[in-house]
Amino acid sequence: MHTPSDSTEFDPDDEFIQRAAQQAVDRHRSQKGNLLPILHDVQHALGCIPSSAVATLASALQLSRAEIHGVISFYAHFRSERPCPILLEVCRAEACQAMGGDALADHARRRLGCDFHQSAANGSATLEPVYCLGLCAQSPAVMVNGKPYARMSADKLDLVLAAEGC
């Protein structure tokens, strides 16, 4: 199956979206409390959970679209739209905040020219908060495209982003 990381121009058609949603349901059908694993699978396959997938999931799981959308909007990890090629997640947990995380978050906002849950105007990066990367003893921490970085400073963040092409 094609994955979103294969191309920055990945734009699945509706048939592909429906197939990905149905495959996720099929993988977890017999599991109790299967909505979260299904949503993770769909987002992994598509880079987000498009609204057209929500209707398929609602029908297959006998839930309302509102129930599924409520779960998607409650958890900060889930997205309804694909992120930019670079996904920068800045830890907002207390340990990171105590070690300069607020200043690092401010720097990331200025560097990208956007706030959390937004993307840079040039489409290069999406900025998201994350609430603990498990690197509390090495804070502040960020994650760039799924790779964690500890003891992060503004200068180090600039180097990491530059290496990613941002």
PDB file of C-alpha atoms in Angstrom:
ATOM      1  CA  MET A   1       0.000   0.000   0.000  1.00  0.00           C
ATOM      2  CA  HIS A   2       1.202   3.509  -0.796  1.00  0.00           C
ATOM      3  CA  THR A   3       1.971   5.482   2.333  1.00  0.00           C
ATOM      4  CA  PRO A   4       1.956   9.255   2.784  1.00  0.00           C
ATOM      5  CA  SER A   5       5.691   9.269   3.421  1.00  0.00           C
ATOM      6  CA  ASP A   6       6.286   8.003  -0.136  1.00  0.00           C
ATOM      7  CA  SER A   7       5.546  11.419  -1.590  1.00  0.00           C
ATOM      8  CA  THR A   8       4.858  14.927  -0.409  1.00  0.00           C
ATOM      9  CA  GLU A   9       2.263  15.121  -3.196  1.00  0.00           C
ATOM     10  CA  PHE A  10       0.285  12.091  -2.001  1.00  0.00           C
ATOM     11  CA  ASP A  11      -3.373  12.914  -2.582  1.00  0.00           C
ATOM     12  CA  PRO A  12      -5.516   9.819  -2.201  1.00  0.00           C
ATOM     13  CA  ASP A  13      -8.728   9.542  -4.166  1.00  0.00           C
ATOM     14  CA  ASP A  14     -11.986   8.638  -2.452  1.00  0.00           C
ATOM     15  CA  GLU A  15     -11.699   4.959  -3.387  1.00  0.00           C
ATOM     16  CA  PHE A  16      -8.258   4.726  -1.784  1.00  0.00           C
ATOM     17  CA  ILE A  17      -9.561   6.467   1.359  1.00  0.00           C
ATOM     18  CA  GLN A  18     -12.507   4.094   1.639  1.00  0.00           C
ATOM     19  CA  ARG A  19     -10.260   1.068   1.137  1.00  0.00           C
ATOM     20  CA  ALA A  20      -7.820   2.258   3.832  1.00  0.00           C
ATOM     21  CA  ALA A  21     -10.687   2.855   6.270  1.00  0.00           C
ATOM     22  CA  GLN A  22     -12.243  -0.541   5.574  1.00  0.00           C
ATOM     23  CA  GLN A  23      -8.883  -2.322   5.932  1.00  0.00           C
ATOM     24  CA  ALA A  24      -8.369  -0.662   9.319  1.00  0.00           C
ATOM     25  CA  VAL A  25     -11.827  -1.774  10.436  1.00  0.00           C
ATOM     26  CA  ASP A  26     -11.190  -5.314   9.209  1.00  0.00           C
ATOM     27  CA  ARG A  27      -7.864  -5.508  11.093  1.00  0.00           C
ATOM     28  CA  HIS A  28      -9.470  -4.530  14.394  1.00  0.00           C
ATOM     29  CA  ARG A  29     -13.051  -5.785  13.983  1.00  0.00           C
ATOM     30  CA  SER A  30     -12.898  -8.359  16.798  1.00  0.00           C
ATOM     31  CA  GLN A  31     -11.044  -6.099  19.229  1.00  0.00           C
ATOM     32  CA  LYS A  32     -13.032  -4.416  21.993  1.00  0.00           C
ATOM     33  CA  GLY A  33     -12.550  -0.657  22.109  1.00  0.00           C
ATOM     34  CA  ASN A  34     -11.257  -0.691  18.554  1.00  0.00           C
ATOM     35  CA  LEU A  35     -11.935   2.903  17.535  1.00  0.00           C
ATOM     36  CA  LEU A  36      -8.547   4.330  18.577  1.00  0.00           C
ATOM     37  CA  PRO A  37      -6.484   1.592  16.870  1.00  0.00           C
ATOM     38  CA  ILE A  38      -8.616   1.998  13.745  1.00  0.00           C
ATOM     39  CA  LEU A  39      -8.105   5.762  13.710  1.00  0.00           C
ATOM     40  CA  HIS A  40      -4.355   5.293  14.174  1.00  0.00           C
ATOM     41  CA  ASP A  41      -4.278   2.851  11.238  1.00  0.00           C
ATOM     42  CA  VAL A  42      -6.215   5.207   8.982  1.00  0.00           C
ATOM     43  CA  GLN A  43      -3.977   8.150   9.867  1.00  0.00           C
ATOM     44  CA  HIS A  44      -0.872   6.040   9.343  1.00  0.00           C
ATOM     45  CA  ALA A  45      -2.081   4.975   5.901  1.00  0.00           C
ATOM     46  CA  LEU A  46      -3.332   8.384   4.770  1.00  0.00           C
ATOM     47  CA  GLY A  47      -1.424  10.932   6.862  1.00  0.00           C
ATOM     48  CA  CYS A  48      -4.711  12.137   8.339  1.00  0.00           C
ATOM     49  CA  ILE A  49      -8.302  11.043   8.866  1.00  0.00           C
ATOM     50  CA  PRO A  50     -10.282  12.651   6.051  1.00  0.00           C
ATOM     51  CA  SER A  51     -13.977  13.361   6.536  1.00  0.00           C
ATOM     52  CA  SER A  52     -14.828  10.855   3.799  1.00  0.00           C
ATOM     53  CA  ALA A  53     -13.194   8.113   5.907  1.00  0.00           C
ATOM     54  CA  VAL A  54     -15.303   9.101   8.916  1.00  0.00           C
ATOM     55  CA  ALA A  55     -18.526   8.152   7.120  1.00  0.00           C
ATOM     56  CA  THR A  56     -17.111   4.715   6.241  1.00  0.00           C
ATOM     57  CA  LEU A  57     -15.937   4.167   9.809  1.00  0.00           C
ATOM     58  CA  ALA A  58     -19.254   5.290  11.266  1.00  0.00           C
ATOM     59  CA  SER A  59     -21.165   2.851   9.104  1.00  0.00           C
ATOM     60  CA  ALA A  60     -18.801  -0.057   9.754  1.00  0.00           C
ATOM     61  CA  LEU A  61     -18.670   0.523  13.525  1.00  0.00           C
ATOM     62  CA  GLN A  62     -22.339   1.470  13.966  1.00  0.00           C
ATOM     63  CA  LEU A  63     -21.385   4.819  15.453  1.00  0.00           C
ATOM     64  CA  SER A  64     -22.452   8.307  14.446  1.00  0.00           C
ATOM     65  CA  ARG A  65     -20.078  10.504  12.474  1.00  0.00           C
ATOM     66  CA  ALA A  66     -20.312  12.968  15.379  1.00  0.00           C
ATOM     67  CA  GLU A  67     -19.032  10.320  17.814  1.00  0.00           C
ATOM     68  CA  ILE A  68     -16.041   9.567  15.612  1.00  0.00           C
ATOM     69  CA  HIS A  69     -15.343  13.232  14.940  1.00  0.00           C
ATOM     70  CA  GLY A  70     -15.517  13.859  18.703  1.00  0.00           C
ATOM     71  CA  VAL A  71     -12.743  11.329  19.289  1.00  0.00           C
ATOM     72  CA  ILE A  72     -10.644  12.763  16.430  1.00  0.00           C
ATOM     73  CA  SER A  73     -10.989  16.312  17.744  1.00  0.00           C
ATOM     74  CA  PHE A  74     -10.401  15.299  21.387  1.00  0.00           C
ATOM     75  CA  TYR A  75      -6.995  13.712  20.793  1.00  0.00           C
ATOM     76  CA  ALA A  76      -4.379  16.195  19.608  1.00  0.00           C
ATOM     77  CA  HIS A  77      -2.507  13.435  17.756  1.00  0.00           C
ATOM     78  CA  PHE A  78      -5.281  12.934  15.196  1.00  0.00           C
ATOM     79  CA  ARG A  79      -5.524  15.228  12.182  1.00  0.00           C
ATOM     80  CA  SER A  80      -8.315  15.804   9.675  1.00  0.00           C
ATOM     81  CA  GLU A  81      -5.898  17.290   7.138  1.00  0.00           C
ATOM     82  CA  ARG A  82      -2.480  16.120   6.013  1.00  0.00           C
ATOM     83  CA  PRO A  83       0.461  17.899   7.632  1.00  0.00           C
ATOM     84  CA  CYS A  84       3.201  19.530   5.619  1.00  0.00           C
ATOM     85  CA  PRO A  85       6.304  17.500   4.698  1.00  0.00           C
ATOM     86  CA  ILE A  86       7.905  18.450   8.025  1.00  0.00           C
ATOM     87  CA  LEU A  87       5.918  17.795  11.180  1.00  0.00           C
ATOM     88  CA  LEU A  88       7.429  19.582  14.184  1.00  0.00           C
ATOM     89  CA  GLU A  89       5.984  18.561  17.535  1.00  0.00           C
ATOM     90  CA  VAL A  90       7.090  20.596  20.547  1.00  0.00           C
ATOM     91  CA  CYS A  91       6.635  19.053  23.986  1.00  0.00           C
ATOM     92  CA  ARG A  92       4.345  21.160  26.158  1.00  0.00           C
ATOM     93  CA  ALA A  93       4.490  19.003  29.303  1.00  0.00           C
ATOM     94  CA  GLU A  94       5.551  20.506  32.613  1.00  0.00           C
ATOM     95  CA  ALA A  95       9.111  19.131  32.692  1.00  0.00           C
ATOM     96  CA  CYS A  96       9.893  20.601  29.293  1.00  0.00           C
ATOM     97  CA  GLN A  97       8.242  23.894  30.186  1.00  0.00           C
ATOM     98  CA  ALA A  98      10.373  24.071  33.351  1.00  0.00           C
ATOM     99  CA  MET A  99      13.521  23.612  31.261  1.00  0.00           C
ATOM    100  CA  GLY A 100      12.835  26.300  28.658  1.00  0.00           C
ATOM    101  CA  GLY A 101      10.084  24.685  26.605  1.00  0.00           C
ATOM    102  CA  ASP A 102       8.014  27.864  26.486  1.00  0.00           C
ATOM    103  CA  ALA A 103      10.890  29.831  24.966  1.00  0.00           C
ATOM    104  CA  LEU A 104      11.529  26.976  22.533  1.00  0.00           C
ATOM    105  CA  ALA A 105       7.847  26.940  21.532  1.00  0.00           C
ATOM    106  CA  ASP A 106       7.950  30.719  20.995  1.00  0.00           C
ATOM    107  CA  HIS A 107      11.052  30.301  18.831  1.00  0.00           C
ATOM    108  CA  ALA A 108       9.362  27.577  16.755  1.00  0.00           C
ATOM    109  CA  ARG A 109       6.316  29.818  16.236  1.00  0.00           C
ATOM    110  CA  ARG A 110       8.512  32.715  15.091  1.00  0.00           C
ATOM    111  CA  ARG A 111      10.708  30.473  12.909  1.00  0.00           C
ATOM    112  CA  LEU A 112       7.739  28.959  11.100  1.00  0.00           C
ATOM    113  CA  GLY A 113       5.518  32.033  11.235  1.00  0.00           C
ATOM    114  CA  CYS A 114       2.551  30.077  12.582  1.00  0.00           C
ATOM    115  CA  ASP A 115       0.982  28.887  15.806  1.00  0.00           C
ATOM    116  CA  PHE A 116       0.272  25.377  17.042  1.00  0.00           C
ATOM    117  CA  HIS A 117      -2.165  23.397  14.881  1.00  0.00           C
ATOM    118  CA  GLN A 118      -1.119  25.480  11.886  1.00  0.00           C
ATOM    119  CA  SER A 119       1.335  25.279   9.020  1.00  0.00           C
ATOM    120  CA  ALA A 120       4.013  27.630   7.780  1.00  0.00           C
ATOM    121  CA  ALA A 121       2.806  29.910   4.989  1.00  0.00           C
ATOM    122  CA  ASN A 122       5.291  28.316   2.567  1.00  0.00           C
ATOM    123  CA  GLY A 123       3.845  24.853   3.269  1.00  0.00           C
ATOM    124  CA  SER A 124       7.145  23.475   4.553  1.00  0.00           C
ATOM    125  CA  ALA A 125       6.189  22.564   8.120  1.00  0.00           C
ATOM    126  CA  THR A 126       3.270  21.933  10.449  1.00  0.00           C
ATOM    127  CA  LEU A 127       3.624  22.881  14.129  1.00  0.00           C
ATOM    128  CA  GLU A 128       1.870  20.732  16.722  1.00  0.00           C
ATOM    129  CA  PRO A 129       1.991  20.526  20.512  1.00  0.00           C
ATOM    130  CA  VAL A 130       2.642  17.161  22.102  1.00  0.00           C
ATOM    131  CA  TYR A 131       2.124  16.382  25.758  1.00  0.00           C
ATOM    132  CA  CYS A 132       5.157  14.345  26.790  1.00  0.00           C
ATOM    133  CA  LEU A 133       7.676  12.592  24.607  1.00  0.00           C
ATOM    134  CA  GLY A 134       9.076  10.640  27.548  1.00  0.00           C
ATOM    135  CA  LEU A 135      12.309  12.623  27.541  1.00  0.00           C
ATOM    136  CA  CYS A 136      11.603  14.540  30.741  1.00  0.00           C
ATOM    137  CA  ALA A 137      15.116  14.075  32.141  1.00  0.00           C
ATOM    138  CA  GLN A 138      16.528  15.503  28.905  1.00  0.00           C
ATOM    139  CA  SER A 139      14.094  18.345  28.334  1.00  0.00           C
ATOM    140  CA  PRO A 140      13.098  20.367  26.479  1.00  0.00           C
ATOM    141  CA  ALA A 141      12.268  17.939  23.696  1.00  0.00           C
ATOM    142  CA  VAL A 142      10.789  18.023  20.222  1.00  0.00           C
ATOM    143  CA  MET A 143       9.928  15.462  17.591  1.00  0.00           C
ATOM    144  CA  VAL A 144      10.544  16.063  13.897  1.00  0.00           C
ATOM    145  CA  ASN A 145       8.855  13.646  11.500  1.00  0.00           C
ATOM    146  CA  GLY A 146       8.663  11.025  14.227  1.00  0.00           C
ATOM    147  CA  LYS A 147      12.264  11.364  15.410  1.00  0.00           C
ATOM    148  CA  PRO A 148      12.728  12.668  18.975  1.00  0.00           C
ATOM    149  CA  TYR A 149      15.363  15.254  19.887  1.00  0.00           C
ATOM    150  CA  ALA A 150      16.307  15.990  23.504  1.00  0.00           C
ATOM    151  CA  ARG A 151      18.022  18.905  25.264  1.00  0.00           C
ATOM    152  CA  MET A 152      16.772  21.121  22.459  1.00  0.00           C
ATOM    153  CA  SER A 153      17.694  24.769  22.137  1.00  0.00           C
ATOM    154  CA  ALA A 154      16.618  27.362  19.594  1.00  0.00           C
ATOM    155  CA  ASP A 155      19.934  27.006  17.756  1.00  0.00           C
ATOM    156  CA  LYS A 156      19.704  23.195  17.708  1.00  0.00           C
ATOM    157  CA  LEU A 157      16.116  23.382  16.483  1.00  0.00           C
ATOM    158  CA  ASP A 158      17.188  25.651  13.625  1.00  0.00           C
ATOM    159  CA  LEU A 159      19.875  23.115  12.647  1.00  0.00           C
ATOM    160  CA  VAL A 160      17.439  20.196  12.748  1.00  0.00           C
ATOM    161  CA  LEU A 161      14.864  22.068  10.667  1.00  0.00           C
ATOM    162  CA  ALA A 162      17.511  23.181   8.160  1.00  0.00           C
ATOM    163  CA  ALA A 163      18.677  19.570   7.797  1.00  0.00           C
ATOM    164  CA  GLU A 164      15.052  18.606   7.026  1.00  0.00           C
ATOM    165  CA  GLY A 165      14.886  21.271   4.329  1.00  0.00           C
ATOM    166  CA  CYS A 166      12.948  23.905   6.220  1.00  0.00           C
TER     167      CYS A 166
END
